[in-house]
Amino acid sequence: MKETIQTLFITSLIIMTFSSCEKPNQTDLTINFTHTVDAEELTTNSMIYSNSAGENYDVRTLKYLISDITLHAENGNEIILSDIHFIDISEESTFSFTVEDFPNNNYTSISYKMGLDTIKNTNNLHINESYHSAMVWPETNGGGYHYMKLEGAYNNDSTFYNTHTGGTMGGDYSFNNVDNISLTIDDDLGDVSININMEINNWYNSPNQIDFSSYGMGIMMNMMMQMDIKMNGITDVFSVDIICTK
Amino acid sequence: MKQLICYLLATILLLSCKKEGCTDDNALNYNPEAEVNNGSCQYYDVTPYTIITPSGFPDMIIPENNPTTLEGIALGEKLFNDPILSSNNTLSCVDCHIKNSSFSDPNQLSIGIDGFLGNRNASTLINLGWNSSFNWDGSAKTLEEQAFEPVTNTLEMHNTWENVENTLNSNSEYLSLFKQSFNINYIDSVHIVKAIAQYERSLVSANSKFDKFYRGEESLTLSELNGYAIYNSEQGDCFHCHGTLLFTDNLFHNNGLDSEEPFADIGLAEVSNNPLDNGKFKTPTLRNIEYSAPYMHDGRFATLEEVVTHYNEGGHYSSTVDPLMKKLGIGLQLTNQDLADLVNFLKTLSDKEYISEK
């Protein structure tokens, strides 16, 4: 009995010493979602923007889903940071999330998908998620979820545009982005943030010029427009940058 | 080690001098002379009641401190139907939330006990357990919180909680029902609203013609199907706000009712203090909409035909009108047949069982 207690005591002393002295510095990795128009931080509800078709517009609603956010390491390891993340411009708590105690490695790229691929985009699959009711896509039009709702007024404050992307008639218009990065996480790095930026104006400009007066009233039934917006999205809507805080 | 044993013995000795028994005065076998609780307390057994989640509905979030029980629901129903909660014993919840009208008021505005009119139409009470806020402006976050309000509202039951507590505590039937539901001897406001909220959560409707169609048990007529197609696409765009099987997004919008600002009722802005929320109201569910006329927060429309005409005209411009009202000034341009079809579809959301007597 006595011996056992002694051994226990000594072991716990040893454990305590180890954990207090040799605990490596941990890295908390934060993913931020940022939004710009013409490289300036987004201001909502203010008609100060214009697209390449020459229409002035404001942004009132922006809600979207990013899925499969993954870091890829040099040695082939992959870490999924988030399966699906919902961003709502009116809810600050959705602008970022943090993965604590991120494993050391040489990370060489980050990938993330705009929207949901066919497997993730089935009816009522995310029924208990906070975004379910805000993002649901009508079953009579393929079902699943909106990838993005981008809404506001254009030209004057009583004509509205709704850019709603999603799986029109069951199609898959989600797209993957891969950005090369150079991020070595080791004991000395400290905390790190990765910003994923959406350049809103670029949804409308190239390679396909999209004007609100033709498409503002809705594109949910329009497969060609879903494709055009997807192509614009792939081209230059998203970008990534890394900020080390130490 | 020896010392420890001494201490233990000493405490045991000390304890044994005190009288043992059940010290909880809410227990059935409370012993007022007992000083040490010996774990013998006995309580009424409550019967847990599980509210079944209809398929296609999200899970209902029930507060941890108010689990639903058969006893609690029955007590809540009794309170809901009893004018005892009003100061002059004349008005009960059900007088403004009339069952035949899907628990809403067929009058545009409701009359309180002093004969004054309120300023909003009494909402239908249906599938409340899935709402994330209550009242047209979202002023209550839970059903418990909401139930505090009508009792003291001067335009409704105009009572004080002190008075309600006194009345109920001198009523032997309620004393015994509260004891059986919550194991309490003294009835307080917190437990009154808990019972009412439990009853409200049990008011579930998921057996309309549309539900049967959705489950593949019944078919819709061509007219109803056309209405559904309009409703569920950007042609009518109803689904963006009245979406999912709950037929509400649980959010707040200005659906273009008025163009004159300041609005007579600013809605959500009263709660949020944000001028961008002026004139936004909670999207109501459209379940049982056929029974819950008149419509809108102020009951301005008497019929569903008037409602669809409002939307078909595109709505009125104001500074906070929702961008989803994208056909403002243009209108939905639906034909008369389309409008009739849309109304026919809305009527498939009626659940007769829900409003008929048990």
Coordinates of C-alpha atoms in Angstrom, one line a residue:
Chain A
M1 CA 0.0 0.0 0.0
K2 CA 2.7 2.4 1.1
E3 CA 4.8 1.6 -1.9
T4 CA 2.0 2.1 -4.3
I5 CA 1.3 5.6 -2.9
Q6 CA 4.9 6.5 -3.1
T7 CA 5.3 5.4 -6.7
L8 CA 2.1 7.2 -7.6
F9 CA 3.4 10.4 -5.9
I10 CA 6.8 10.2 -7.7
T11 CA 5.2 9.5 -11.1
S12 CA 2.9 12.4 -10.8
L13 CA 5.8 14.6 -9.8
I14 CA 7.7 13.5 -12.9
I15 CA 4.7 14.1 -15.1
M16 CA 4.2 17.6 -13.6
T17 CA 7.9 18.5 -14.2
F18 CA 7.8 17.3 -17.8
S19 CA 4.6 19.0 -18.7
S20 CA 5.6 22.3 -17.2
C21 CA 9.2 22.4 -18.5
E22 CA 9.2 20.6 -21.8
K23 CA 5.7 21.5 -23.2
P24 CA 6.3 22.9 -26.6
N25 CA 4.9 26.2 -27.6
Q26 CA 1.6 25.5 -29.2
T27 CA 0.3 27.1 -32.4
D28 CA -3.3 28.2 -32.6
L29 CA -4.4 28.5 -36.2
T30 CA -7.1 30.9 -37.0
I31 CA -9.0 31.1 -40.3
N32 CA -10.5 34.5 -41.0
F33 CA -12.9 35.3 -43.8
T34 CA -12.5 38.7 -45.2
H35 CA -14.4 40.6 -47.9
T36 CA -13.3 43.3 -50.2
V37 CA -14.6 45.3 -53.1
D38 CA -11.9 46.7 -55.4
A39 CA -9.4 45.7 -52.7
E40 CA -11.0 47.9 -50.1
E41 CA -12.7 46.3 -47.0
L42 CA -16.4 45.9 -47.6
T43 CA -18.8 48.5 -46.3
T44 CA -22.4 47.2 -46.3
N45 CA -25.5 49.2 -47.2
S46 CA -23.8 51.9 -49.1
M47 CA -24.0 52.4 -52.8
I48 CA -20.3 53.1 -53.5
Y49 CA -19.4 50.2 -55.8
S50 CA -19.6 49.7 -59.5
N51 CA -19.3 46.6 -61.6
S52 CA -17.6 46.4 -65.0
A53 CA -21.0 46.8 -66.7
G54 CA -21.0 50.3 -65.1
E55 CA -23.8 49.7 -62.6
N56 CA -23.5 51.2 -59.2
Y57 CA -24.5 48.8 -56.3
D58 CA -24.5 48.2 -52.6
V59 CA -24.2 45.0 -50.6
R60 CA -26.9 44.3 -48.0
T61 CA -26.8 40.5 -47.6
L62 CA -23.9 38.1 -47.9
K63 CA -24.2 34.6 -46.7
Y64 CA -22.1 31.7 -48.0
L65 CA -20.8 28.2 -47.3
I66 CA -17.1 27.2 -47.6
S67 CA -16.4 23.5 -47.3
D68 CA -13.4 21.1 -47.0
I69 CA -11.0 23.7 -45.8
T70 CA -7.8 21.7 -45.8
L71 CA -4.1 22.3 -45.1
H72 CA -1.7 20.1 -47.1
A73 CA 1.8 19.4 -45.8
E74 CA 5.0 18.7 -47.7
N75 CA 5.1 15.1 -46.4
G76 CA 1.6 14.4 -47.8
N77 CA -0.3 14.9 -44.6
E78 CA -3.6 16.6 -44.9
I79 CA -5.6 18.2 -42.1
I80 CA -9.2 19.2 -42.6
L81 CA -9.8 22.4 -40.6
S82 CA -13.5 22.6 -41.3
D83 CA -16.0 20.4 -43.1
I84 CA -18.4 23.2 -43.7
H85 CA -18.2 26.8 -42.5
F86 CA -21.0 29.3 -42.8
I87 CA -20.2 33.0 -43.1
D88 CA -22.9 35.6 -42.6
I89 CA -21.8 39.2 -43.0
S90 CA -24.3 40.3 -40.4
E91 CA -22.9 37.8 -37.7
E92 CA -19.4 38.7 -36.6
S93 CA -19.0 35.3 -34.9
T94 CA -19.0 33.6 -38.3
F95 CA -16.0 35.6 -39.6
S96 CA -13.4 33.2 -38.2
F97 CA -12.7 30.0 -36.4
T98 CA -9.7 28.7 -34.6
V99 CA -8.1 25.3 -34.4
E100 CA -6.0 25.1 -31.3
D101 CA -2.7 23.3 -30.8
F102 CA -2.0 22.8 -34.5
P103 CA 0.5 20.1 -35.4
N104 CA 4.0 21.0 -36.5
N105 CA 4.7 20.5 -40.1
N106 CA 5.7 22.2 -43.4
Y107 CA 2.5 23.2 -45.0
T108 CA 2.7 23.9 -48.6
S109 CA -0.9 24.6 -49.7
I110 CA -4.4 25.3 -48.5
S111 CA -7.6 24.2 -50.3
Y112 CA -11.2 25.2 -49.8
K113 CA -14.4 24.7 -51.8
M114 CA -16.9 27.5 -52.6
G115 CA -20.2 25.9 -51.9
L116 CA -21.0 22.2 -51.4
D117 CA -20.2 19.3 -53.7
T118 CA -22.9 16.8 -54.6
I119 CA -22.2 14.6 -51.6
K120 CA -22.6 17.4 -49.1
N121 CA -25.5 19.0 -51.0
T122 CA -28.4 16.8 -50.3
N123 CA -31.8 17.8 -48.9
N124 CA -32.0 18.3 -45.2
L125 CA -28.5 16.8 -44.7
H126 CA -27.6 19.7 -42.4
I127 CA -31.0 20.1 -40.8
N128 CA -29.7 20.9 -37.3
E129 CA -27.0 23.4 -38.5
S130 CA -27.6 27.1 -37.8
Y131 CA -27.5 27.8 -41.5
H132 CA -30.1 25.3 -42.5
S133 CA -33.1 27.6 -42.8
A134 CA -31.2 30.5 -44.2
M135 CA -29.5 28.5 -47.0
V136 CA -32.0 25.9 -48.0
W137 CA -32.5 25.5 -51.8
P138 CA -35.9 24.5 -53.0
E139 CA -36.3 20.8 -53.6
T140 CA -38.3 21.6 -56.8
N141 CA -35.0 23.0 -58.1
G142 CA -32.6 20.3 -57.2
G143 CA -32.7 20.7 -53.4
G144 CA -29.8 21.0 -51.0
Y145 CA -28.5 24.4 -50.1
H146 CA -27.6 27.8 -51.5
Y147 CA -23.8 28.1 -51.8
M148 CA -24.1 31.9 -51.6
K149 CA -26.7 34.6 -51.2
L150 CA -25.4 38.0 -52.3
E151 CA -28.0 40.7 -52.4
G152 CA -28.3 44.5 -52.5
A153 CA -29.6 47.4 -54.6
Y154 CA -28.2 48.7 -57.8
N155 CA -28.5 52.0 -59.7
N156 CA -31.0 53.3 -57.2
D157 CA -32.1 52.0 -53.8
S158 CA -35.3 50.4 -55.0
T159 CA -34.0 48.1 -57.7
F160 CA -32.6 44.9 -56.3
Y161 CA -30.2 42.2 -57.4
N162 CA -30.1 38.7 -55.9
T163 CA -27.1 36.6 -56.8
H164 CA -28.0 33.2 -55.4
T165 CA -25.7 30.4 -56.4
G166 CA -26.3 26.7 -55.8
G167 CA -27.0 23.4 -57.4
T168 CA -29.5 24.4 -60.1
M169 CA -31.5 21.4 -61.1
G170 CA -29.2 19.1 -59.2
G171 CA -26.0 20.3 -60.9
D172 CA -22.7 20.8 -59.1
Y173 CA -21.4 24.3 -59.4
S174 CA -19.2 24.3 -56.4
F175 CA -15.5 24.8 -57.1
N176 CA -12.3 24.1 -55.3
N177 CA -9.5 26.7 -54.7
V178 CA -5.9 25.7 -54.1
D179 CA -3.4 28.3 -52.9
N180 CA 0.2 27.6 -52.4
I181 CA 1.5 28.8 -49.1
S182 CA 4.7 28.4 -47.2
L183 CA 3.9 27.9 -43.6
T184 CA 6.3 26.0 -41.3
I185 CA 4.7 25.4 -38.0
D186 CA 7.2 24.6 -35.3
D187 CA 7.7 25.2 -31.6
D188 CA 8.8 28.7 -32.1
L189 CA 6.2 30.0 -34.5
G190 CA 3.5 31.3 -32.2
D191 CA 0.0 31.8 -33.4
V192 CA -0.9 32.2 -37.0
S193 CA -3.9 33.4 -39.0
I194 CA -4.8 32.6 -42.6
N195 CA -7.1 35.0 -44.3
I196 CA -9.4 33.8 -47.0
N197 CA -10.6 36.9 -48.9
M198 CA -13.6 37.2 -51.2
E199 CA -13.2 40.0 -53.7
I200 CA -16.9 40.6 -54.3
N201 CA -16.7 42.7 -57.4
N202 CA -14.9 39.9 -59.2
W203 CA -18.0 37.7 -59.2
Y204 CA -19.3 40.0 -61.9
N205 CA -16.4 41.0 -64.1
S206 CA -14.3 38.4 -65.8
P207 CA -14.1 36.4 -67.9
N208 CA -17.9 36.9 -67.9
Q209 CA -19.3 40.3 -67.5
I210 CA -22.6 40.0 -65.6
D211 CA -25.0 42.9 -65.3
F212 CA -27.7 43.3 -62.8
S213 CA -30.2 44.7 -65.1
S214 CA -30.3 41.4 -67.0
Y215 CA -29.7 38.9 -64.2
G216 CA -30.5 40.8 -60.9
M217 CA -34.0 39.3 -60.6
G218 CA -32.6 35.9 -60.0
I219 CA -30.5 33.1 -61.5
M220 CA -31.5 30.2 -59.5
M221 CA -33.1 28.5 -62.5
N222 CA -30.4 29.6 -64.9
M223 CA -27.7 26.9 -65.4
M224 CA -25.8 29.0 -67.8
M225 CA -25.5 31.8 -65.3
Q226 CA -24.5 29.4 -62.5
M227 CA -21.7 28.3 -64.8
D228 CA -20.6 31.8 -65.7
I229 CA -20.5 32.9 -62.1
K230 CA -18.6 29.8 -61.2
M231 CA -16.0 30.6 -63.9
N232 CA -15.7 34.1 -62.5
G233 CA -15.3 32.7 -59.1
I234 CA -12.5 30.3 -60.1
T235 CA -10.7 33.1 -61.9
D236 CA -10.0 35.7 -59.2
V237 CA -12.6 35.9 -56.4
F238 CA -10.6 34.2 -53.7
S239 CA -7.2 34.8 -52.4
V240 CA -5.2 33.8 -49.3
D241 CA -2.7 35.4 -47.1
I242 CA -0.9 34.4 -43.9
I243 CA -0.2 36.5 -40.9
C244 CA 2.1 35.3 -38.1
T245 CA 1.4 37.0 -34.8
K246 CA 4.7 36.4 -33.1
Chain B
M1 CA -3.3 8.3 9.1
K2 CA -4.4 7.8 12.7
Q3 CA -5.3 11.4 12.9
L4 CA -7.6 11.1 9.8
I5 CA -9.5 8.2 11.3
C6 CA -10.0 10.2 14.5
Y7 CA -11.4 13.1 12.5
L8 CA -13.8 10.8 10.7
L9 CA -15.0 9.2 13.8
A10 CA -15.5 12.6 15.4
T11 CA -17.6 13.8 12.5
I12 CA -19.7 10.7 12.5
L13 CA -20.3 11.2 16.2
L14 CA -21.3 14.8 15.7
L15 CA -23.7 13.9 12.9
S16 CA -25.4 11.2 14.8
C17 CA -26.5 13.7 17.4
K18 CA -28.6 15.5 14.8
K19 CA -32.0 14.2 13.8
E20 CA -32.0 12.5 10.4
G21 CA -34.8 12.6 7.9
C22 CA -35.9 14.3 4.7
T23 CA -35.0 18.0 4.9
D24 CA -36.4 19.2 1.5
D25 CA -39.6 21.0 2.2
N26 CA -40.7 20.2 -1.4
A27 CA -40.6 16.5 -0.8
L28 CA -43.7 14.4 0.0
N29 CA -42.2 13.1 3.3
Y30 CA -40.6 16.4 4.4
N31 CA -39.8 16.2 8.1
P32 CA -39.5 19.7 9.6
E33 CA -37.6 18.4 12.6
A34 CA -35.0 16.7 10.6
E35 CA -31.6 18.4 10.5
V36 CA -29.6 16.0 8.5
N37 CA -30.8 14.8 5.1
N38 CA -30.5 11.1 5.0
G39 CA -31.5 10.7 1.4
S40 CA -34.9 9.4 2.2
C41 CA -36.9 12.2 0.4
Q42 CA -39.7 11.0 -1.8
Y43 CA -41.2 13.0 -4.7
Y44 CA -44.0 12.7 -7.1
D45 CA -42.8 10.9 -10.2
V46 CA -43.3 13.0 -13.3
T47 CA -43.8 11.2 -16.6
P48 CA -41.3 12.5 -19.2
Y49 CA -42.9 13.3 -22.5
T50 CA -40.9 13.2 -25.7
I51 CA -42.1 15.6 -28.4
I52 CA -41.7 13.6 -31.6
T53 CA -39.8 15.5 -34.3
P54 CA -41.7 15.2 -37.5
S55 CA -39.5 14.0 -40.4
G56 CA -37.8 17.0 -42.2
F57 CA -38.0 19.2 -39.0
P58 CA -34.9 20.1 -37.1
D59 CA -34.6 18.9 -33.5
M60 CA -36.6 21.0 -31.1
I61 CA -34.4 22.8 -28.5
I62 CA -35.9 22.4 -25.1
P63 CA -34.4 24.4 -22.2
E64 CA -32.6 22.0 -19.8
N65 CA -34.3 23.5 -16.8
N66 CA -37.8 22.8 -18.2
P67 CA -38.0 19.2 -19.5
T68 CA -41.4 18.4 -20.9
T69 CA -43.6 16.1 -18.8
L70 CA -47.2 14.8 -19.2
E71 CA -48.1 16.5 -15.9
G72 CA -46.5 19.8 -17.0
I73 CA -48.3 19.9 -20.4
A74 CA -51.7 19.1 -18.8
L75 CA -51.1 21.9 -16.2
G76 CA -50.0 24.3 -18.9
E77 CA -53.1 23.6 -21.0
K78 CA -55.3 24.2 -18.0
L79 CA -53.6 27.5 -17.2
F80 CA -53.8 28.5 -20.9
N81 CA -57.6 28.0 -20.9
D82 CA -58.2 29.5 -17.4
P83 CA -59.2 33.2 -17.0
I84 CA -57.7 33.0 -13.5
L85 CA -54.5 34.5 -14.9
S86 CA -56.3 37.8 -15.7
S87 CA -56.9 40.4 -12.9
N88 CA -60.7 40.3 -13.1
N89 CA -60.9 36.6 -14.0
T90 CA -62.5 37.2 -17.4
L91 CA -59.8 36.6 -20.0
S92 CA -57.7 33.6 -20.7
C93 CA -54.9 33.0 -23.3
V94 CA -57.3 31.0 -25.4
D95 CA -59.6 34.0 -25.7
C96 CA -57.1 35.7 -28.0
H97 CA -55.5 32.6 -29.3
I98 CA -58.6 30.8 -30.4
K99 CA -58.2 27.1 -31.2
N100 CA -60.5 27.2 -34.3
S101 CA -58.4 30.0 -35.7
S102 CA -55.2 27.9 -35.2
F103 CA -54.7 29.7 -31.9
S104 CA -54.9 33.2 -33.3
D105 CA -57.5 36.0 -33.1
P106 CA -60.0 36.4 -35.9
N107 CA -60.3 40.0 -34.9
Q108 CA -57.8 42.4 -36.4
L109 CA -56.7 43.5 -33.0
S110 CA -57.4 41.8 -29.7
I111 CA -59.4 43.4 -26.8
G112 CA -57.8 43.2 -23.4
I113 CA -59.7 43.0 -20.1
D114 CA -60.2 46.7 -19.8
G115 CA -61.8 46.9 -23.3
F116 CA -58.8 48.4 -25.0
L117 CA -57.4 47.3 -28.3
G118 CA -53.9 46.1 -28.6
N119 CA -51.7 47.2 -31.6
R120 CA -50.9 43.9 -33.2
N121 CA -52.7 40.9 -34.5
A122 CA -52.5 37.9 -32.1
S123 CA -50.1 35.4 -33.7
T124 CA -51.1 31.8 -34.5
L125 CA -49.5 29.4 -32.1
I126 CA -48.1 26.5 -34.0
N127 CA -44.8 24.6 -33.9
L128 CA -43.6 27.2 -31.5
G129 CA -40.9 24.9 -30.1
W130 CA -38.9 25.5 -33.3
N131 CA -39.1 29.3 -33.2
S132 CA -35.9 31.1 -32.3
S133 CA -37.8 34.2 -31.0
F134 CA -41.3 35.2 -30.2
N135 CA -43.7 38.1 -30.9
W136 CA -43.7 40.0 -34.2
D137 CA -40.6 42.0 -33.1
G138 CA -38.8 39.1 -31.6
S139 CA -38.9 40.7 -28.1
A140 CA -38.9 37.3 -26.3
K141 CA -36.2 34.7 -26.8
T142 CA -37.9 31.8 -25.2
L143 CA -41.5 30.6 -24.6
E144 CA -41.0 30.9 -20.9
E145 CA -39.9 34.5 -21.3
Q146 CA -42.8 35.2 -23.7
A147 CA -45.4 33.8 -21.2
F148 CA -44.4 36.4 -18.6
E149 CA -45.6 39.2 -20.8
P150 CA -49.4 38.8 -21.5
V151 CA -50.3 38.4 -17.9
T152 CA -49.0 41.8 -16.9
N153 CA -49.6 43.6 -20.2
T154 CA -52.1 46.4 -19.5
L155 CA -53.7 45.9 -22.9
E156 CA -54.1 42.1 -22.3
M157 CA -54.6 40.4 -18.9
H158 CA -53.5 43.5 -16.8
N159 CA -52.6 41.5 -13.7
T160 CA -49.6 41.5 -11.4
W161 CA -47.5 38.3 -10.8
E162 CA -47.9 38.8 -7.1
N163 CA -51.7 38.7 -7.5
V164 CA -51.5 35.6 -9.8
E165 CA -49.3 33.8 -7.3
N166 CA -51.6 34.7 -4.4
T167 CA -54.7 33.5 -6.3
L168 CA -53.1 30.2 -7.4
N169 CA -51.6 29.5 -4.0
S170 CA -55.0 29.7 -2.4
N171 CA -56.5 27.3 -4.9
S172 CA -56.1 23.7 -3.7
E173 CA -56.5 22.1 -7.1
Y174 CA -53.6 24.2 -8.5
L175 CA -51.5 23.6 -5.4
S176 CA -51.8 19.9 -6.0
L177 CA -51.2 20.1 -9.7
F178 CA -48.1 22.1 -9.3
K179 CA -46.9 19.7 -6.7
Q180 CA -47.4 16.8 -9.0
S181 CA -45.8 18.5 -12.0
F182 CA -42.8 20.3 -10.3
N183 CA -42.7 19.0 -6.7
I184 CA -43.1 22.4 -5.3
N185 CA -45.3 23.6 -2.4
Y186 CA -45.4 27.3 -3.3
I187 CA -46.5 28.3 -6.8
D188 CA -44.3 31.0 -8.3
S189 CA -44.4 32.8 -11.6
V190 CA -41.4 30.8 -12.9
H191 CA -43.2 27.5 -12.6
I192 CA -46.4 29.0 -14.1
V193 CA -44.6 30.1 -17.3
K194 CA -42.7 26.8 -17.3
A195 CA -46.0 24.8 -17.4
I196 CA -47.4 27.1 -20.1
A197 CA -44.3 26.8 -22.2
Q198 CA -44.4 23.0 -22.0
Y199 CA -48.0 23.0 -23.3
E200 CA -47.0 25.4 -26.1
R201 CA -44.1 23.1 -27.2
S202 CA -46.6 20.2 -27.4
L203 CA -48.6 22.1 -30.1
V204 CA -47.1 20.4 -33.1
S205 CA -48.7 20.4 -36.6
A206 CA -47.2 18.2 -39.3
N207 CA -50.2 16.5 -40.9
S208 CA -51.5 18.9 -43.5
K209 CA -52.4 17.9 -47.0
F210 CA -48.9 19.2 -48.0
D211 CA -47.2 17.0 -45.4
K212 CA -49.0 14.0 -46.8
F213 CA -48.0 15.0 -50.3
Y214 CA -44.4 15.5 -49.1
R215 CA -44.4 12.0 -47.5
G216 CA -45.8 10.6 -50.7
E217 CA -49.2 9.7 -49.2
E218 CA -51.4 12.0 -51.2
S219 CA -51.2 14.0 -54.4
L220 CA -51.8 17.7 -55.0
T221 CA -54.2 19.0 -57.7
L222 CA -52.7 20.6 -60.8
S223 CA -53.7 24.0 -59.4
E224 CA -52.0 23.3 -56.1
L225 CA -48.9 22.0 -57.9
N226 CA -48.7 25.2 -60.0
G227 CA -49.1 27.2 -56.8
Y228 CA -46.3 25.2 -55.2
A229 CA -44.0 25.8 -58.2
I230 CA -44.6 29.6 -58.0
Y231 CA -44.1 29.5 -54.2
N232 CA -41.0 27.5 -54.4
S233 CA -39.1 29.3 -57.1
E234 CA -37.9 32.9 -57.8
Q235 CA -41.2 33.4 -59.7
G236 CA -43.1 34.0 -56.5
D237 CA -40.1 33.8 -54.2
C238 CA -42.1 33.0 -51.1
F239 CA -39.7 30.2 -50.1
H240 CA -36.8 32.5 -49.4
C241 CA -38.6 33.8 -46.3
H242 CA -41.3 31.2 -45.7
G243 CA -39.0 28.2 -46.4
T244 CA -38.3 24.7 -45.0
L245 CA -41.1 22.5 -43.6
L246 CA -41.5 25.1 -40.8
F247 CA -42.6 27.6 -43.5
T248 CA -40.5 30.4 -41.9
D249 CA -36.8 31.2 -41.9
N250 CA -37.1 32.5 -38.3
L251 CA -35.6 35.8 -39.4
F252 CA -36.9 39.3 -39.8
H253 CA -37.8 41.1 -43.0
N254 CA -39.6 44.2 -44.3
N255 CA -41.9 42.7 -46.9
G256 CA -42.9 46.0 -48.4
L257 CA -46.2 46.7 -46.6
D258 CA -45.7 50.4 -46.2
S259 CA -43.8 53.2 -47.9
E260 CA -44.5 56.0 -45.4
E261 CA -41.7 56.5 -42.9
P262 CA -41.5 56.6 -40.0
F263 CA -43.5 53.4 -39.8
A264 CA -46.5 53.3 -37.4
D265 CA -44.8 50.2 -35.9
I266 CA -41.1 49.9 -36.2
G267 CA -41.0 46.2 -35.3
L268 CA -37.6 44.7 -34.8
A269 CA -35.9 48.1 -34.4
E270 CA -37.8 48.4 -31.1
V271 CA -35.8 45.5 -29.8
S272 CA -32.5 46.0 -31.6
N273 CA -32.4 49.8 -31.6
N274 CA -30.9 49.6 -35.1
P275 CA -32.6 52.0 -37.6
L276 CA -31.7 49.5 -40.3
D277 CA -34.3 47.2 -38.7
N278 CA -37.2 49.7 -38.9
G279 CA -40.3 48.0 -40.2
K280 CA -38.8 44.5 -40.1
F281 CA -41.0 41.8 -38.6
K282 CA -40.6 38.1 -37.8
T283 CA -41.5 35.9 -40.8
P284 CA -44.6 34.1 -39.6
T285 CA -45.1 30.4 -40.4
L286 CA -47.7 29.8 -43.2
R287 CA -48.9 26.6 -41.6
N288 CA -52.7 26.8 -41.0
I289 CA -52.7 30.2 -42.7
E290 CA -56.2 29.5 -44.0
Y291 CA -57.5 29.5 -40.4
S292 CA -55.5 32.4 -39.0
A293 CA -56.9 35.4 -40.8
P294 CA -56.5 38.4 -40.7
Y295 CA -53.0 38.7 -41.8
M296 CA -49.7 40.6 -41.1
H297 CA -48.6 42.1 -37.8
D298 CA -51.4 44.6 -37.8
G299 CA -54.0 42.3 -39.3
R300 CA -54.5 44.6 -42.3
F301 CA -55.4 41.9 -44.8
A302 CA -58.6 40.0 -44.3
T303 CA -58.1 37.3 -46.9
L304 CA -55.3 35.3 -48.5
E305 CA -56.4 36.9 -51.9
E306 CA -55.4 40.3 -50.5
V307 CA -52.1 38.9 -49.3
V308 CA -51.1 37.4 -52.7
T309 CA -52.3 40.6 -54.4
H310 CA -49.9 42.6 -52.2
Y311 CA -47.0 40.4 -53.2
N312 CA -48.1 40.3 -56.9
E313 CA -48.0 44.1 -57.0
G314 CA -44.4 43.9 -55.8
G315 CA -44.8 45.7 -52.5
H316 CA -44.1 49.3 -51.5
Y317 CA -40.7 50.9 -51.4
S318 CA -39.2 52.0 -48.1
S319 CA -35.6 52.4 -47.0
T320 CA -35.5 49.0 -45.3
V321 CA -37.5 46.9 -47.7
D322 CA -35.8 43.5 -48.2
P323 CA -33.7 43.0 -51.4
L324 CA -35.6 39.7 -51.8
M325 CA -38.6 41.9 -52.7
K326 CA -36.8 42.2 -56.0
K327 CA -39.8 42.8 -58.2
L328 CA -40.6 46.0 -56.4
G329 CA -42.3 48.4 -58.8
I330 CA -42.6 45.6 -61.4
G331 CA -44.6 43.1 -59.6
L332 CA -44.6 39.3 -59.9
Q333 CA -46.8 39.6 -62.9
L334 CA -48.8 36.5 -62.0
T335 CA -52.1 35.8 -63.9
N336 CA -55.4 35.5 -62.0
Q337 CA -55.2 31.8 -62.4
D338 CA -51.6 31.8 -60.9
L339 CA -52.8 33.8 -58.0
A340 CA -55.7 31.4 -57.4
D341 CA -53.3 28.5 -57.6
L342 CA -51.0 30.2 -55.1
V343 CA -53.9 30.5 -52.6
N344 CA -54.9 26.9 -53.3
F345 CA -51.4 25.9 -52.5
L346 CA -51.4 27.9 -49.2
K347 CA -54.5 26.1 -48.2
T348 CA -52.7 22.7 -48.5
L349 CA -50.9 23.8 -45.4
S350 CA -54.1 23.4 -43.3
D351 CA -54.1 20.8 -40.7
K352 CA -57.7 20.2 -39.6
E353 CA -56.8 17.7 -36.9
Y354 CA -54.7 20.5 -35.2
I355 CA -57.7 22.8 -34.7
S356 CA -60.4 20.2 -34.0
E357 CA -61.3 19.3 -30.4
K358 CA -59.5 16.3 -29.0

